Short mmCIF file of N, CA and C in Angstrom, two decimals:
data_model
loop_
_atom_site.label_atom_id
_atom_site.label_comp_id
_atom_site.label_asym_id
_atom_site.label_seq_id
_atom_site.Cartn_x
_atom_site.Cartn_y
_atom_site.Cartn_z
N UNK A 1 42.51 33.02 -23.42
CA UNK A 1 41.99 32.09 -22.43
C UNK A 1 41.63 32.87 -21.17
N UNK A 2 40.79 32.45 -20.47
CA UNK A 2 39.54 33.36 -19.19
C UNK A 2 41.05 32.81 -17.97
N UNK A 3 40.84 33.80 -17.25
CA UNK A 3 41.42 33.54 -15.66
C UNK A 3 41.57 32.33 -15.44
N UNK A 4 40.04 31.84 -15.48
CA UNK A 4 40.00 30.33 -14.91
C UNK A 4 40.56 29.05 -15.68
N UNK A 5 41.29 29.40 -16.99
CA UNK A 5 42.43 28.66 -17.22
C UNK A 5 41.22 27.29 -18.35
N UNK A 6 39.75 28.03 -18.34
CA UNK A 6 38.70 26.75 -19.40
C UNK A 6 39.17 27.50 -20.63
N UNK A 7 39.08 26.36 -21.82
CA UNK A 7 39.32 26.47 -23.01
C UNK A 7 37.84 26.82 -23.51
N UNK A 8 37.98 28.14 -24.82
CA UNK A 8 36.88 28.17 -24.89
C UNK A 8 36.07 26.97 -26.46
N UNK A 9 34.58 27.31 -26.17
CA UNK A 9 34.24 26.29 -27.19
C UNK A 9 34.13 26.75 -28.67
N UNK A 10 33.34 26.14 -29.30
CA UNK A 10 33.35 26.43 -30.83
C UNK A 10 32.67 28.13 -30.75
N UNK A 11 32.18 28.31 -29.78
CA UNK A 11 31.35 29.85 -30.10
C UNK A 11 31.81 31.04 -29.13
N UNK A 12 33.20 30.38 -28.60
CA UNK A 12 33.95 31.21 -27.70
C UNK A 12 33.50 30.95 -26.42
N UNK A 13 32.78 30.66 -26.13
CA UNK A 13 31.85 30.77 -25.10
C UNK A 13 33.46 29.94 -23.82
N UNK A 14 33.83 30.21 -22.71
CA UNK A 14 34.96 29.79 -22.25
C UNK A 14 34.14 28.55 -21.14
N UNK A 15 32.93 28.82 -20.72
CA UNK A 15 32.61 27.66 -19.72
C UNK A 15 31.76 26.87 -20.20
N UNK A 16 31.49 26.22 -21.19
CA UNK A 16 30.57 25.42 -21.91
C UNK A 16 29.68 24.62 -21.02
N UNK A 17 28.67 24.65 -21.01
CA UNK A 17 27.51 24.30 -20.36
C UNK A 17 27.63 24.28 -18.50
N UNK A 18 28.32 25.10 -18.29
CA UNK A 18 28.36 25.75 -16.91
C UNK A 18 27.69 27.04 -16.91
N UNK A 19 27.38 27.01 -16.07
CA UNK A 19 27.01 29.01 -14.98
C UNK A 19 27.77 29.18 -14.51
N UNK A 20 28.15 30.90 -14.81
CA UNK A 20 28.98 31.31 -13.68
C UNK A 20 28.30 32.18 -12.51
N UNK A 21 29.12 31.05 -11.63
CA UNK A 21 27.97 31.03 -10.20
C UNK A 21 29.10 31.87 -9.05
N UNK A 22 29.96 32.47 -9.62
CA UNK A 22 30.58 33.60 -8.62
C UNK A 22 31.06 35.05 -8.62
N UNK A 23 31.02 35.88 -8.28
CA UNK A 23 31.02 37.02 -8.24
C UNK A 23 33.02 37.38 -9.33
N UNK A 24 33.62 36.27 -8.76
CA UNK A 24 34.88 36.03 -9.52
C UNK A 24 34.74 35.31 -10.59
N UNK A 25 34.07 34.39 -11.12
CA UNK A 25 33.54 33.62 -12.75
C UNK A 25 33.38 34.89 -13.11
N UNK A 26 31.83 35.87 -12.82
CA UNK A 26 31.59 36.77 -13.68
C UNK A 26 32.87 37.76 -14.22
N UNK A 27 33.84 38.16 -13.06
CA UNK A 27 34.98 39.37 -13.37
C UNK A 27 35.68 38.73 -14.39
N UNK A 28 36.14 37.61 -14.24
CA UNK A 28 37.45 37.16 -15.12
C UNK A 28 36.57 36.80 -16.67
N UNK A 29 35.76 36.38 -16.77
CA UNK A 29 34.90 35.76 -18.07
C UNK A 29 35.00 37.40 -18.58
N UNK A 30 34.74 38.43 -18.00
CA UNK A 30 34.47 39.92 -18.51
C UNK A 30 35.78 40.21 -18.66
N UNK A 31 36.58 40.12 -18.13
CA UNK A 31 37.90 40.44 -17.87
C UNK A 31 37.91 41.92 -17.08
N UNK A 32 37.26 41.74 -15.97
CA UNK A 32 37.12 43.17 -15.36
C UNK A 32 37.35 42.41 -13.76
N UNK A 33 37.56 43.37 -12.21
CA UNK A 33 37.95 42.79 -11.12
C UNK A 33 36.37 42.82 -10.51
N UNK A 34 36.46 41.96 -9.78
CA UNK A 34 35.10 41.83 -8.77
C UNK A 34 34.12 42.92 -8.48
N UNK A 35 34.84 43.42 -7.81
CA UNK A 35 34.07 45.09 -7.31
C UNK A 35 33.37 45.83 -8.85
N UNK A 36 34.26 45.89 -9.85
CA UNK A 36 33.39 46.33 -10.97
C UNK A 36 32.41 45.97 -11.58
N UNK A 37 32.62 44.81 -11.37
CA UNK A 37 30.99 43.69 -12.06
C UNK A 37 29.95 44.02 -10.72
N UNK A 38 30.38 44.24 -10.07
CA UNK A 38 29.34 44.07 -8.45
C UNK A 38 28.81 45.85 -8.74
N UNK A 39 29.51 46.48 -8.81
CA UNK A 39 29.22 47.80 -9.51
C UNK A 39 28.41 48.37 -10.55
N UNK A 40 28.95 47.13 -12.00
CA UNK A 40 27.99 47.67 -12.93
C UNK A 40 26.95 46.90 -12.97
N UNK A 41 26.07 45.57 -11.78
CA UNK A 41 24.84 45.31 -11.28
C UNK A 41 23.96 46.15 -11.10
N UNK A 42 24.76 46.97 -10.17
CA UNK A 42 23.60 47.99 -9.44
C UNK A 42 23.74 49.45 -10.32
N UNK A 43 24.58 49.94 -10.96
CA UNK A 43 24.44 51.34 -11.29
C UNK A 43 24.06 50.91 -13.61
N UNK A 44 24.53 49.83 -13.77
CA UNK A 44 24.88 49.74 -15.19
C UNK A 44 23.64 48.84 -15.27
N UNK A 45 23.03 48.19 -14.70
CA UNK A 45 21.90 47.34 -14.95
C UNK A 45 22.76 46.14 -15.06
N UNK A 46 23.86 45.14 -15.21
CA UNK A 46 24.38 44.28 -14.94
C UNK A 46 23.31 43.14 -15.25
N UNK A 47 22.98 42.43 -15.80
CA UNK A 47 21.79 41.36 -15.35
C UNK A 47 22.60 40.00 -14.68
N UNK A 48 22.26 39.70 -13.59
CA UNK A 48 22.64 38.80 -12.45
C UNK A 48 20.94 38.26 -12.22
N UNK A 49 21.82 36.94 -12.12
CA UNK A 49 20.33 36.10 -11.96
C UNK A 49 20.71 35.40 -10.31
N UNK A 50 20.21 35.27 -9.58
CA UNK A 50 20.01 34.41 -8.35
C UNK A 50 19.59 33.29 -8.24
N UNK A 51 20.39 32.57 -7.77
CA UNK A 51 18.79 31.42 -7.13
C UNK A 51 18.11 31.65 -6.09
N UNK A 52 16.92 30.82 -5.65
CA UNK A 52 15.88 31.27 -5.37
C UNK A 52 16.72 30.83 -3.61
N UNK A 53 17.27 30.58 -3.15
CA UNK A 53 18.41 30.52 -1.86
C UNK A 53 19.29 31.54 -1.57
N UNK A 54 19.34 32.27 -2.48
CA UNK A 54 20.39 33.68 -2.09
C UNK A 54 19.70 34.55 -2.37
N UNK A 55 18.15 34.98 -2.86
CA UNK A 55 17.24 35.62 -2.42
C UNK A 55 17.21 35.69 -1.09
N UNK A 56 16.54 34.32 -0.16
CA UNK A 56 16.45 34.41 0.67
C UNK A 56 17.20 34.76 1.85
N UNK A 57 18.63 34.24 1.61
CA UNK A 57 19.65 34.97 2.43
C UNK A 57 20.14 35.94 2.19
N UNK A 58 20.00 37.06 1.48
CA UNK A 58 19.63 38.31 1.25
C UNK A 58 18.85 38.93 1.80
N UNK A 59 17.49 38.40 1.93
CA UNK A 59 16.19 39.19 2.86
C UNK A 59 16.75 39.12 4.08
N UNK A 60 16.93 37.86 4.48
CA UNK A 60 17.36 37.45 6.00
C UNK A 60 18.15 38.72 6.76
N UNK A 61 19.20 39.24 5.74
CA UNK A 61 20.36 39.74 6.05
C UNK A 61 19.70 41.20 5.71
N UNK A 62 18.72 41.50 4.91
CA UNK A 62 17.85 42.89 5.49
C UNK A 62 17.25 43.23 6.59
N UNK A 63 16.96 42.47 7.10
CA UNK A 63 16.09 42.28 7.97
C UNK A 63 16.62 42.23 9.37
N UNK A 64 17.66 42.17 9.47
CA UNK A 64 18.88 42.18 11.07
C UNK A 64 18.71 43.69 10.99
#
């Protein structure tokens, strides 16, 4: 059973028709700590999807 204590479904899958929409969903579903998933994004290719709102507050926050 994942960190977050969901049972998983018939295909293992532990959050059934959810996204994991936090930097902590992704670690514990992997079973790895935060910083490493945030790690293997940028150096491992990681695929992380955004919404189109934390794009933007991302640029914002380049841009200071």
């Amino acid at each position: 059973m994942p960190a977050s204590g969901a049972k998983p479904d018939a295909e293992g899958w532990p959050f059934p028709g959810k996204k994991l929409v936090s930097w902590k969903e992704i670690a514990g579903h992997l079973g790895r700590e935060t910083r490493t998933v945030q790690r293997w994004e940028k150096t491992e290719a990681l695929p992380v999807r955004r919404h189109e709102h934390q794009k933007k507050i991302d640029g914002l926050r380049l841009h200071k």
